[in-house]
């Protein structure tokens, strides 16, 4: 019985791991601890990101236009199509690159923090946990992209920010901060914490603290910029 379970963990392929992240994350992370991998999965997520951006590029252009019109950073400058297209293209390129780069950087930072808490997992294991957990964020991105198209609205969020008026420039800082508490982001952090506890062989309490530290730091920086 025990040998059968171990065999199942080791023989789990990438798609099976992604599926288990949503249903039985502990089983997925046990498999990842035995055979960590991430690059091909990141490639799949990046491709999904590109496809979503292609179908929603007009909404990002509209968001960019509203931001440039309402933002104080362009006060006194003439806004034209060339500027809007350039900023939109830059935002989309940055968004696609972040799908690939962000999990790697988060995994690196998390691994360094975990060592301070007595973790003994490898960097490859930590990055693999981060990448596979990131599929929840990718799923959320797909959902929001579909809702953008269905509702014809780019202001889609599953966070307390939904109760604010995003068109009110005086509330934009608070809007982006509250967006940090989006359902998919919290879900991703909790699942990642479970994974770190398994590969680093530390308590779940420590793993959750390690997981939320980078998010808390980012939130603190945003608060000081208000």
PDB file of C-alpha atoms in Angstrom:
ATOM      1  CA  UNK A   1       0.000   0.000   0.000  1.00  0.00           C
ATOM      2  CA  UNK A   2       2.723   2.458   1.047  1.00  0.00           C
ATOM      3  CA  UNK A   3       4.880   1.545  -1.960  1.00  0.00           C
ATOM      4  CA  UNK A   4       1.892   2.117  -4.266  1.00  0.00           C
ATOM      5  CA  UNK A   5       1.406   5.642  -2.872  1.00  0.00           C
ATOM      6  CA  UNK A   6       5.098   6.439  -3.304  1.00  0.00           C
ATOM      7  CA  UNK A   7       4.991   5.154  -6.862  1.00  0.00           C
ATOM      8  CA  UNK A   8       1.962   7.340  -7.574  1.00  0.00           C
ATOM      9  CA  UNK A   9       3.826  10.406  -6.274  1.00  0.00           C
ATOM     10  CA  UNK A  10       6.905   9.736  -8.380  1.00  0.00           C
ATOM     11  CA  UNK A  11       5.030   8.871 -11.577  1.00  0.00           C
ATOM     12  CA  UNK A  12       2.716  11.894 -11.477  1.00  0.00           C
ATOM     13  CA  UNK A  13       3.226  13.931 -14.670  1.00  0.00           C
ATOM     14  CA  UNK A  14       3.078  17.722 -15.012  1.00  0.00           C
ATOM     15  CA  UNK A  15      -0.607  17.951 -15.931  1.00  0.00           C
ATOM     16  CA  UNK A  16      -1.539  15.615 -13.091  1.00  0.00           C
ATOM     17  CA  UNK A  17       0.436  17.765 -10.668  1.00  0.00           C
ATOM     18  CA  UNK A  18      -1.330  20.898 -11.870  1.00  0.00           C
ATOM     19  CA  UNK A  19      -4.696  19.197 -11.417  1.00  0.00           C
ATOM     20  CA  UNK A  20      -3.804  18.000  -7.923  1.00  0.00           C
ATOM     21  CA  UNK A  21      -2.795  21.539  -6.919  1.00  0.00           C
ATOM     22  CA  UNK A  22      -6.525  22.367  -7.005  1.00  0.00           C
ATOM     23  CA  UNK A  23      -7.789  19.172  -5.403  1.00  0.00           C
ATOM     24  CA  UNK A  24      -5.040  17.475  -3.358  1.00  0.00           C
ATOM     25  CA  UNK A  25      -2.086  19.891  -3.105  1.00  0.00           C
ATOM     26  CA  UNK A  26      -0.248  17.792  -0.513  1.00  0.00           C
ATOM     27  CA  UNK A  27      -0.095  14.860  -2.934  1.00  0.00           C
ATOM     28  CA  UNK A  28       1.183  17.142  -5.713  1.00  0.00           C
ATOM     29  CA  UNK A  29       3.899  18.619  -3.488  1.00  0.00           C
ATOM     30  CA  UNK A  30       5.013  15.194  -2.294  1.00  0.00           C
ATOM     31  CA  UNK A  31       5.567  14.339  -5.959  1.00  0.00           C
ATOM     32  CA  UNK A  32       7.362  17.644  -6.540  1.00  0.00           C
ATOM     33  CA  UNK A  33       9.642  16.990  -3.572  1.00  0.00           C
ATOM     34  CA  UNK A  34      10.711  13.713  -5.195  1.00  0.00           C
ATOM     35  CA  UNK A  35      11.109  15.097  -8.722  1.00  0.00           C
ATOM     36  CA  UNK A  36      11.119  18.921  -8.841  1.00  0.00           C
ATOM     37  CA  UNK A  37      10.728  20.663 -12.207  1.00  0.00           C
ATOM     38  CA  UNK A  38       9.509  24.061 -13.320  1.00  0.00           C
ATOM     39  CA  UNK A  39      10.801  25.422 -16.664  1.00  0.00           C
ATOM     40  CA  UNK A  40       8.372  23.592 -18.958  1.00  0.00           C
ATOM     41  CA  UNK A  41       5.460  24.435 -16.661  1.00  0.00           C
ATOM     42  CA  UNK A  42       6.500  28.089 -16.680  1.00  0.00           C
ATOM     43  CA  UNK A  43       6.577  27.919 -20.469  1.00  0.00           C
ATOM     44  CA  UNK A  44       2.985  26.654 -20.494  1.00  0.00           C
ATOM     45  CA  UNK A  45       1.872  29.431 -18.131  1.00  0.00           C
ATOM     46  CA  UNK A  46       3.641  32.050 -20.252  1.00  0.00           C
ATOM     47  CA  UNK A  47       1.894  30.770 -23.396  1.00  0.00           C
ATOM     48  CA  UNK A  48      -1.462  30.987 -21.609  1.00  0.00           C
ATOM     49  CA  UNK A  49      -0.594  34.535 -20.566  1.00  0.00           C
ATOM     50  CA  UNK A  50       0.211  35.503 -24.155  1.00  0.00           C
ATOM     51  CA  UNK A  51      -3.105  34.084 -25.392  1.00  0.00           C
ATOM     52  CA  UNK A  52      -5.066  35.929 -22.684  1.00  0.00           C
ATOM     53  CA  UNK A  53      -3.298  39.210 -23.463  1.00  0.00           C
ATOM     54  CA  UNK A  54      -4.032  38.787 -27.187  1.00  0.00           C
ATOM     55  CA  UNK A  55      -7.769  38.465 -26.556  1.00  0.00           C
ATOM     56  CA  UNK A  56      -7.891  41.292 -24.000  1.00  0.00           C
ATOM     57  CA  UNK A  57      -5.392  43.763 -25.472  1.00  0.00           C
ATOM     58  CA  UNK A  58      -8.148  46.270 -26.315  1.00  0.00           C
ATOM     59  CA  UNK A  59      -9.205  46.384 -22.667  1.00  0.00           C
ATOM     60  CA  UNK A  60      -5.630  46.997 -21.542  1.00  0.00           C
ATOM     61  CA  UNK A  61      -5.438  49.798 -24.100  1.00  0.00           C
ATOM     62  CA  UNK A  62      -8.593  51.314 -22.636  1.00  0.00           C
ATOM     63  CA  UNK A  63      -7.177  50.956 -19.119  1.00  0.00           C
ATOM     64  CA  UNK A  64      -3.955  52.645 -20.218  1.00  0.00           C
ATOM     65  CA  UNK A  65      -5.874  55.507 -21.822  1.00  0.00           C
ATOM     66  CA  UNK A  66      -7.931  56.089 -18.671  1.00  0.00           C
ATOM     67  CA  UNK A  67      -4.799  55.950 -16.537  1.00  0.00           C
ATOM     68  CA  UNK A  68      -2.972  58.474 -18.695  1.00  0.00           C
ATOM     69  CA  UNK A  69      -5.939  60.825 -18.769  1.00  0.00           C
ATOM     70  CA  UNK A  70      -6.616  60.667 -15.029  1.00  0.00           C
ATOM     71  CA  UNK A  71      -3.057  60.238 -13.793  1.00  0.00           C
ATOM     72  CA  UNK A  72      -1.148  63.218 -12.472  1.00  0.00           C
ATOM     73  CA  UNK A  73       2.080  61.789 -13.879  1.00  0.00           C
ATOM     74  CA  UNK A  74       1.187  62.997 -17.367  1.00  0.00           C
ATOM     75  CA  UNK A  75      -0.196  66.357 -16.353  1.00  0.00           C
ATOM     76  CA  UNK A  76       0.700  68.962 -18.889  1.00  0.00           C
ATOM     77  CA  UNK A  77       1.594  66.428 -21.579  1.00  0.00           C
ATOM     78  CA  UNK A  78      -0.404  65.869 -24.729  1.00  0.00           C
ATOM     79  CA  UNK A  79      -1.840  62.352 -24.851  1.00  0.00           C
ATOM     80  CA  UNK A  80      -1.990  60.798 -28.312  1.00  0.00           C
ATOM     81  CA  UNK A  81      -2.487  57.370 -29.859  1.00  0.00           C
ATOM     82  CA  UNK A  82       1.258  56.788 -30.157  1.00  0.00           C
ATOM     83  CA  UNK A  83       1.738  57.324 -26.425  1.00  0.00           C
ATOM     84  CA  UNK A  84      -1.226  55.096 -25.537  1.00  0.00           C
ATOM     85  CA  UNK A  85      -0.032  52.310 -27.865  1.00  0.00           C
ATOM     86  CA  UNK A  86       3.514  52.507 -26.537  1.00  0.00           C
ATOM     87  CA  UNK A  87       2.474  52.346 -22.885  1.00  0.00           C
ATOM     88  CA  UNK A  88      -0.021  49.559 -23.584  1.00  0.00           C
ATOM     89  CA  UNK A  89       2.578  47.505 -25.461  1.00  0.00           C
ATOM     90  CA  UNK A  90       5.072  47.994 -22.642  1.00  0.00           C
ATOM     91  CA  UNK A  91       2.492  46.920 -20.046  1.00  0.00           C
ATOM     92  CA  UNK A  92       1.578  43.774 -22.002  1.00  0.00           C
ATOM     93  CA  UNK A  93       5.223  42.817 -22.582  1.00  0.00           C
ATOM     94  CA  UNK A  94       5.965  43.366 -18.900  1.00  0.00           C
ATOM     95  CA  UNK A  95       2.908  41.302 -17.994  1.00  0.00           C
ATOM     96  CA  UNK A  96       3.978  38.380 -20.172  1.00  0.00           C
ATOM     97  CA  UNK A  97       7.544  38.468 -18.849  1.00  0.00           C
ATOM     98  CA  UNK A  98       6.313  38.654 -15.269  1.00  0.00           C
ATOM     99  CA  UNK A  99       4.391  35.394 -15.740  1.00  0.00           C
ATOM    100  CA  UNK A 100       7.756  33.722 -16.361  1.00  0.00           C
ATOM    101  CA  UNK A 101      10.070  35.751 -14.132  1.00  0.00           C
ATOM    102  CA  UNK A 102       7.903  36.473 -11.050  1.00  0.00           C
ATOM    103  CA  UNK A 103       7.632  32.835  -9.850  1.00  0.00           C
ATOM    104  CA  UNK A 104      11.393  32.371 -10.226  1.00  0.00           C
ATOM    105  CA  UNK A 105      12.177  35.486  -8.195  1.00  0.00           C
ATOM    106  CA  UNK A 106       9.527  34.633  -5.591  1.00  0.00           C
ATOM    107  CA  UNK A 107      10.946  31.104  -5.323  1.00  0.00           C
ATOM    108  CA  UNK A 108      14.482  32.430  -4.887  1.00  0.00           C
ATOM    109  CA  UNK A 109      13.439  34.909  -2.192  1.00  0.00           C
ATOM    110  CA  UNK A 110      11.297  32.336  -0.411  1.00  0.00           C
ATOM    111  CA  UNK A 111      14.109  29.791  -0.407  1.00  0.00           C
ATOM    112  CA  UNK A 112      16.473  32.305   1.165  1.00  0.00           C
ATOM    113  CA  UNK A 113      13.912  33.177   3.846  1.00  0.00           C
ATOM    114  CA  UNK A 114      13.166  29.497   4.500  1.00  0.00           C
ATOM    115  CA  UNK A 115      16.827  28.856   5.304  1.00  0.00           C
ATOM    116  CA  UNK A 116      16.518  31.388   8.127  1.00  0.00           C
ATOM    117  CA  UNK A 117      13.627  29.329   9.505  1.00  0.00           C
ATOM    118  CA  UNK A 118      15.536  26.047   9.427  1.00  0.00           C
ATOM    119  CA  UNK A 119      14.313  24.734   6.094  1.00  0.00           C
ATOM    120  CA  UNK A 120      16.408  22.045   4.413  1.00  0.00           C
ATOM    121  CA  UNK A 121      14.816  21.836   0.967  1.00  0.00           C
ATOM    122  CA  UNK A 122      16.718  22.615  -2.216  1.00  0.00           C
ATOM    123  CA  UNK A 123      16.353  25.758  -4.317  1.00  0.00           C
ATOM    124  CA  UNK A 124      14.975  23.650  -7.174  1.00  0.00           C
ATOM    125  CA  UNK A 125      12.288  22.215  -4.903  1.00  0.00           C
ATOM    126  CA  UNK A 126      11.303  25.653  -3.596  1.00  0.00           C
ATOM    127  CA  UNK A 127      11.060  27.148  -7.078  1.00  0.00           C
ATOM    128  CA  UNK A 128       9.048  24.142  -8.273  1.00  0.00           C
ATOM    129  CA  UNK A 129       6.552  24.616  -5.439  1.00  0.00           C
ATOM    130  CA  UNK A 130       6.250  28.305  -6.297  1.00  0.00           C
ATOM    131  CA  UNK A 131       5.738  27.605  -9.999  1.00  0.00           C
ATOM    132  CA  UNK A 132       3.122  24.904  -9.573  1.00  0.00           C
ATOM    133  CA  UNK A 133       1.264  26.954  -6.951  1.00  0.00           C
ATOM    134  CA  UNK A 134       1.279  29.823  -9.449  1.00  0.00           C
ATOM    135  CA  UNK A 135      -1.163  27.861 -11.620  1.00  0.00           C
ATOM    136  CA  UNK A 136      -3.882  29.198  -9.281  1.00  0.00           C
ATOM    137  CA  UNK A 137      -2.928  32.768 -10.205  1.00  0.00           C
ATOM    138  CA  UNK A 138      -2.893  31.777 -13.884  1.00  0.00           C
ATOM    139  CA  UNK A 139      -6.364  30.268 -13.470  1.00  0.00           C
ATOM    140  CA  UNK A 140      -7.511  33.527 -11.897  1.00  0.00           C
ATOM    141  CA  UNK A 141      -6.026  35.467 -14.808  1.00  0.00           C
ATOM    142  CA  UNK A 142      -7.969  33.291 -17.256  1.00  0.00           C
ATOM    143  CA  UNK A 143     -11.209  33.835 -15.322  1.00  0.00           C
ATOM    144  CA  UNK A 144     -10.707  37.604 -15.234  1.00  0.00           C
ATOM    145  CA  UNK A 145      -9.819  37.705 -18.927  1.00  0.00           C
ATOM    146  CA  UNK A 146     -13.017  35.861 -19.823  1.00  0.00           C
ATOM    147  CA  UNK A 147     -15.082  38.157 -17.601  1.00  0.00           C
ATOM    148  CA  UNK A 148     -13.463  41.205 -19.212  1.00  0.00           C
ATOM    149  CA  UNK A 149     -14.750  40.039 -22.578  1.00  0.00           C
ATOM    150  CA  UNK A 150     -18.193  38.996 -21.312  1.00  0.00           C
ATOM    151  CA  UNK A 151     -18.855  42.159 -19.298  1.00  0.00           C
ATOM    152  CA  UNK A 152     -16.930  44.474 -21.638  1.00  0.00           C
ATOM    153  CA  UNK A 153     -15.175  45.930 -18.593  1.00  0.00           C
ATOM    154  CA  UNK A 154     -11.485  45.883 -17.668  1.00  0.00           C
ATOM    155  CA  UNK A 155     -12.094  46.588 -13.959  1.00  0.00           C
ATOM    156  CA  UNK A 156     -12.473  42.972 -12.874  1.00  0.00           C
ATOM    157  CA  UNK A 157     -11.280  42.036  -9.401  1.00  0.00           C
ATOM    158  CA  UNK A 158     -12.199  39.450  -6.764  1.00  0.00           C
ATOM    159  CA  UNK A 159     -11.038  41.557  -3.857  1.00  0.00           C
ATOM    160  CA  UNK A 160     -12.361  44.274  -1.505  1.00  0.00           C
ATOM    161  CA  UNK A 161     -11.254  46.740  -4.191  1.00  0.00           C
ATOM    162  CA  UNK A 162     -14.437  45.834  -6.056  1.00  0.00           C
ATOM    163  CA  UNK A 163     -16.355  48.050  -3.605  1.00  0.00           C
ATOM    164  CA  UNK A 164     -14.333  51.139  -4.566  1.00  0.00           C
ATOM    165  CA  UNK A 165     -14.783  53.478  -7.482  1.00  0.00           C
ATOM    166  CA  UNK A 166     -11.670  52.764  -9.565  1.00  0.00           C
ATOM    167  CA  UNK A 167     -12.398  55.764 -11.777  1.00  0.00           C
ATOM    168  CA  UNK A 168     -11.861  58.036  -8.761  1.00  0.00           C
ATOM    169  CA  UNK A 169      -8.156  58.948  -8.968  1.00  0.00           C
ATOM    170  CA  UNK A 170      -8.038  59.791  -5.253  1.00  0.00           C
ATOM    171  CA  UNK A 171      -8.837  56.139  -4.482  1.00  0.00           C
ATOM    172  CA  UNK A 172      -6.454  54.498  -6.956  1.00  0.00           C
ATOM    173  CA  UNK A 173      -3.725  53.885  -4.375  1.00  0.00           C
ATOM    174  CA  UNK A 174      -6.172  52.213  -2.005  1.00  0.00           C
ATOM    175  CA  UNK A 175      -7.657  50.300  -4.945  1.00  0.00           C
ATOM    176  CA  UNK A 176      -4.326  48.679  -5.856  1.00  0.00           C
ATOM    177  CA  UNK A 177      -3.552  47.868  -2.211  1.00  0.00           C
ATOM    178  CA  UNK A 178      -6.915  46.165  -1.670  1.00  0.00           C
ATOM    179  CA  UNK A 179      -6.380  44.267  -4.918  1.00  0.00           C
ATOM    180  CA  UNK A 180      -3.546  42.459  -3.116  1.00  0.00           C
ATOM    181  CA  UNK A 181      -6.209  40.625  -1.112  1.00  0.00           C
ATOM    182  CA  UNK A 182      -7.752  39.061  -4.187  1.00  0.00           C
ATOM    183  CA  UNK A 183      -9.257  35.592  -3.721  1.00  0.00           C
ATOM    184  CA  UNK A 184      -6.920  33.923  -6.211  1.00  0.00           C
ATOM    185  CA  UNK A 185      -3.860  35.564  -4.660  1.00  0.00           C
ATOM    186  CA  UNK A 186      -4.775  34.449  -1.124  1.00  0.00           C
ATOM    187  CA  UNK A 187      -5.579  30.972  -2.428  1.00  0.00           C
ATOM    188  CA  UNK A 188      -2.198  30.819  -4.176  1.00  0.00           C
ATOM    189  CA  UNK A 189      -0.324  31.926  -1.040  1.00  0.00           C
ATOM    190  CA  UNK A 190      -2.043  29.342   1.168  1.00  0.00           C
ATOM    191  CA  UNK A 191      -1.371  26.494  -1.267  1.00  0.00           C
ATOM    192  CA  UNK A 192       2.244  27.616  -1.700  1.00  0.00           C
ATOM    193  CA  UNK A 193       2.644  27.632   2.080  1.00  0.00           C
ATOM    194  CA  UNK A 194       1.503  24.009   2.199  1.00  0.00           C
ATOM    195  CA  UNK A 195       4.086  23.177  -0.454  1.00  0.00           C
ATOM    196  CA  UNK A 196       6.935  24.949   1.331  1.00  0.00           C
ATOM    197  CA  UNK A 197       6.145  23.087   4.556  1.00  0.00           C
ATOM    198  CA  UNK A 198       6.493  19.790   2.690  1.00  0.00           C
ATOM    199  CA  UNK A 199       9.679  20.417   0.696  1.00  0.00           C
ATOM    200  CA  UNK A 200      11.415  22.417   3.438  1.00  0.00           C
ATOM    201  CA  UNK A 201      10.239  19.991   6.173  1.00  0.00           C
ATOM    202  CA  UNK A 202       9.127  22.767   8.496  1.00  0.00           C
ATOM    203  CA  UNK A 203       5.883  23.417  10.356  1.00  0.00           C
ATOM    204  CA  UNK A 204       2.903  24.751   8.432  1.00  0.00           C
ATOM    205  CA  UNK A 205       2.898  27.830  10.680  1.00  0.00           C
ATOM    206  CA  UNK A 206       6.478  28.687   9.732  1.00  0.00           C
ATOM    207  CA  UNK A 207       5.786  27.966   6.071  1.00  0.00           C
ATOM    208  CA  UNK A 208       2.808  30.322   6.003  1.00  0.00           C
ATOM    209  CA  UNK A 209       4.888  33.050   7.620  1.00  0.00           C
ATOM    210  CA  UNK A 210       7.595  32.545   5.009  1.00  0.00           C
ATOM    211  CA  UNK A 211       4.997  32.679   2.231  1.00  0.00           C
ATOM    212  CA  UNK A 212       3.339  35.893   3.386  1.00  0.00           C
ATOM    213  CA  UNK A 213       6.522  37.844   4.258  1.00  0.00           C
ATOM    214  CA  UNK A 214       7.211  39.014   0.641  1.00  0.00           C
ATOM    215  CA  UNK A 215       3.557  40.011   0.214  1.00  0.00           C
ATOM    216  CA  UNK A 216       3.603  41.956   3.490  1.00  0.00           C
ATOM    217  CA  UNK A 217       6.792  43.753   2.416  1.00  0.00           C
ATOM    218  CA  UNK A 218       5.257  44.721  -0.930  1.00  0.00           C
ATOM    219  CA  UNK A 219       2.097  45.922   0.831  1.00  0.00           C
ATOM    220  CA  UNK A 220       4.169  48.006   3.249  1.00  0.00           C
ATOM    221  CA  UNK A 221       5.982  49.666   0.335  1.00  0.00           C
ATOM    222  CA  UNK A 222       2.625  50.467  -1.291  1.00  0.00           C
ATOM    223  CA  UNK A 223       1.312  51.970   1.936  1.00  0.00           C
ATOM    224  CA  UNK A 224       4.330  54.250   2.298  1.00  0.00           C
ATOM    225  CA  UNK A 225       3.817  55.497  -1.264  1.00  0.00           C
ATOM    226  CA  UNK A 226       0.286  56.737  -0.566  1.00  0.00           C
TER     227      UNK A 226
END
